[in-house]
Short mmCIF file of C-alpha atoms in Angstrom, two decimals:
data_model
loop_
_atom_site.label_atom_id
_atom_site.label_comp_id
_atom_site.label_asym_id
_atom_site.label_seq_id
_atom_site.Cartn_x
_atom_site.Cartn_y
_atom_site.Cartn_z
CA MET A 1 42.49 -39.23 14.85
CA THR A 2 40.22 -38.32 17.75
CA LYS A 3 43.18 -36.95 19.71
CA LEU A 4 44.14 -34.73 16.74
CA ILE A 5 40.60 -33.29 16.48
CA THR A 6 40.49 -32.71 20.24
CA ASP A 7 43.91 -31.03 20.22
CA LEU A 8 42.89 -28.82 17.30
CA GLY A 9 39.66 -27.81 19.07
CA ASN A 10 41.53 -27.02 22.28
CA TRP A 11 44.10 -24.97 20.37
CA LEU A 12 41.34 -22.97 18.58
CA ILE A 13 39.69 -22.18 21.93
CA SER A 14 42.85 -21.45 23.91
CA SER A 15 44.51 -19.29 21.28
CA GLY A 16 41.43 -17.13 20.70
CA THR A 17 41.21 -18.11 17.05
CA ALA A 18 37.70 -19.46 17.54
CA THR A 19 36.59 -16.11 18.98
CA VAL A 20 38.12 -14.18 16.09
CA LEU A 21 36.49 -16.51 13.56
CA PHE A 22 33.15 -16.13 15.32
CA ILE A 23 33.41 -12.30 15.28
CA PHE A 24 34.30 -12.21 11.58
CA ALA A 25 31.47 -14.62 10.77
CA TRP A 26 29.02 -12.51 12.79
CA LYS A 27 30.13 -9.29 11.04
CA TYR A 28 29.45 -10.97 7.70
CA LEU A 29 26.22 -12.77 8.60
CA LYS A 30 24.46 -9.99 10.54
CA PRO A 31 23.84 -7.73 7.47
CA VAL A 32 22.69 -10.77 5.48
CA LEU A 33 20.23 -11.74 8.21
CA GLU A 34 18.96 -8.15 8.49
CA ALA A 35 18.41 -7.99 4.72
CA LYS A 36 16.47 -11.27 4.82
CA LYS A 37 14.37 -9.96 7.70
CA LEU A 38 13.58 -6.75 5.81
CA HIS A 39 12.73 -8.71 2.66
CA ALA A 40 10.39 -10.99 4.59
CA LYS A 41 8.69 -8.00 6.18
CA THR A 42 8.23 -6.37 2.77
CA LEU A 43 6.68 -9.53 1.36
CA GLN A 44 4.38 -9.82 4.37
CA GLU A 45 3.22 -6.21 3.94
CA LYS A 46 2.63 -6.79 0.22
CA GLU A 47 0.49 -9.83 1.01
CA LEU A 48 -1.39 -7.82 3.63
CA LEU A 49 -2.17 -5.08 1.11
CA ASP A 50 -3.36 -7.66 -1.41
CA VAL A 51 -5.70 -9.20 1.18
CA LEU A 52 -6.87 -5.72 2.22
CA GLU A 53 -7.62 -4.77 -1.38
CA LYS A 54 -9.60 -7.96 -2.03
CA LEU A 55 -11.60 -7.60 1.18
CA ALA A 56 -12.39 -3.96 0.38
CA ASP A 57 -13.50 -4.86 -3.16
CA ASN A 58 -15.78 -7.59 -1.81
CA ALA A 59 -17.24 -5.30 0.86
CA VAL A 60 -17.99 -2.52 -1.63
CA THR A 61 -19.54 -4.93 -4.12
CA SER A 62 -21.67 -6.66 -1.50
CA LEU A 63 -23.08 -3.38 -0.18
CA ASN A 64 -23.95 -2.09 -3.64
CA SER A 65 -27.44 -3.60 -3.72
CA ASN A 66 -28.38 -2.52 -0.17
CA GLN A 67 -30.78 0.37 -0.78
CA ALA A 68 -31.61 0.82 2.93
CA LEU A 69 -28.23 2.41 3.66
CA THR A 70 -26.93 5.78 2.51
CA GLY A 71 -23.52 6.13 0.92
CA HIS A 72 -21.88 7.23 4.17
CA ASP A 73 -23.47 4.36 6.08
CA LYS A 74 -22.29 1.90 3.44
CA PHE A 75 -18.78 3.29 3.82
CA LYS A 76 -18.93 2.81 7.60
CA VAL A 77 -20.23 -0.75 7.27
CA ALA A 78 -17.61 -1.61 4.64
CA THR A 79 -14.74 -0.27 6.76
CA GLN A 80 -16.02 -2.12 9.83
CA THR A 81 -16.42 -5.34 7.85
CA VAL A 82 -12.92 -5.11 6.41
CA GLY A 83 -11.40 -4.17 9.77
CA ILE A 84 -13.07 -7.09 11.55
CA ALA A 85 -12.08 -9.54 8.81
CA LEU A 86 -8.44 -8.43 9.01
CA ALA A 87 -8.46 -8.64 12.81
CA ASP A 88 -9.89 -12.17 12.61
CA LYS A 89 -7.01 -13.14 10.31
CA GLY A 90 -4.51 -11.70 12.80
CA PHE A 91 -3.54 -8.56 10.88
CA ASP A 92 -3.08 -5.26 12.69
CA VAL A 93 -4.04 -2.47 10.26
CA SER A 94 -4.82 1.15 11.10
CA GLN A 95 -8.34 2.46 10.58
CA SER A 96 -7.14 5.09 8.09
CA THR A 97 -5.52 2.41 5.92
CA VAL A 98 -8.78 0.45 5.88
CA GLU A 99 -10.73 3.61 5.00
CA HIS A 100 -8.33 4.40 2.14
CA ALA A 101 -8.64 0.85 0.82
CA VAL A 102 -12.46 1.00 0.87
CA GLN A 103 -12.43 4.42 -0.84
CA THR A 104 -10.05 3.11 -3.49
CA ALA A 105 -12.21 0.03 -4.03
CA TYR A 106 -15.25 2.27 -4.51
CA GLU A 107 -13.42 4.52 -6.97
CA LYS A 108 -12.21 1.53 -9.00
CA SER A 109 -15.64 -0.12 -9.04
CA ASP A 110 -18.38 0.38 -11.60
CA LEU A 111 -20.37 2.28 -8.97
CA THR A 112 -18.43 5.51 -9.47
CA PRO A 113 -20.19 7.81 -11.94
CA VAL A 114 -18.12 8.57 -15.00
CA THR A 115 -18.42 11.84 -16.92
CA PRO A 116 -17.82 11.41 -20.65
CA LYS A 117 -14.79 13.36 -21.89
CA ASN A 118 -16.86 15.42 -24.34
CA GLN A 119 -18.90 16.85 -21.41
CA ILE A 120 -15.92 18.01 -19.35
CA LYS A 121 -15.25 21.76 -19.48
CA THR A 122 -11.53 22.43 -19.40
CA GLY A 123 -11.50 26.22 -19.23
CA VAL A 124 -10.95 26.77 -22.94
CA ILE A 125 -13.69 29.14 -24.01
CA ASP A 126 -13.34 29.12 -27.79
CA ASN A 127 -10.92 29.87 -30.59
CA THR A 128 -12.14 33.42 -31.20
CA ASN A 129 -9.43 35.82 -32.21
CA ALA A 130 -9.10 38.51 -29.52
CA SER A 131 -8.71 41.23 -32.16
CA GLU A 132 -12.25 40.49 -33.43
CA ILE A 133 -13.92 41.09 -30.03
CA PRO A 134 -14.95 44.69 -29.30
CA ALA A 135 -13.08 46.14 -26.30
CA GLY A 136 -16.13 46.40 -24.03
CA GLU A 137 -17.22 42.77 -24.51
CA ILE A 138 -14.12 40.96 -23.24
CA LYS A 139 -14.92 39.09 -20.03
CA THR A 140 -12.01 37.62 -18.18
CA GLY A 141 -12.30 34.81 -15.68
CA VAL A 142 -15.90 33.95 -16.58
CA ILE A 143 -16.69 30.47 -17.88
CA ASP A 144 -20.19 29.56 -18.97
CA ASN A 145 -20.96 25.98 -17.89
CA ASP A 146 -24.27 25.59 -19.74
#
C-alpha cells in the first residue's frame, strides 16, 4: 500500500500533473482569497467608523458643560481627544475624518439650535393674486424677514 502511494506521488510529480492541479487550484482560490480580504477590510473600516462615531459623541457631550472654552476651542479639543484616543487604540485616521466625525456628532446632539418649522421663511411671500396688485407696487426679489 505504501509503495502504491509513493508510486502515485512520483507519477504526479514527474508527469507534471501536480503542477497543473496546483495552477488550477490557485486560479480558483486566488479570487476567493481576495474577496475574503476585501470583506475583512470592509468590516474593519465599519468597526473603525463605529468607534470613531462613539468617541466623537462622547467628546462633544463631555465638552458641553465647559464654559471656559469657546465653540472653536471646544472643537479643537474634541478633535484632539478623538485623534489621540484612536491613535492609542492603534487606528490610523486622517485629521479631516476626525473633524467630520466631531462636526457630525455636534450636529446630531441636542446642542445644535433648532428653528421651529413655523418660523422658517421659504421664499413664498403670500397668496395674493397678481392681478389685484397695482402695477407700480410689484416688488420682485424682495423678501421681508420680519
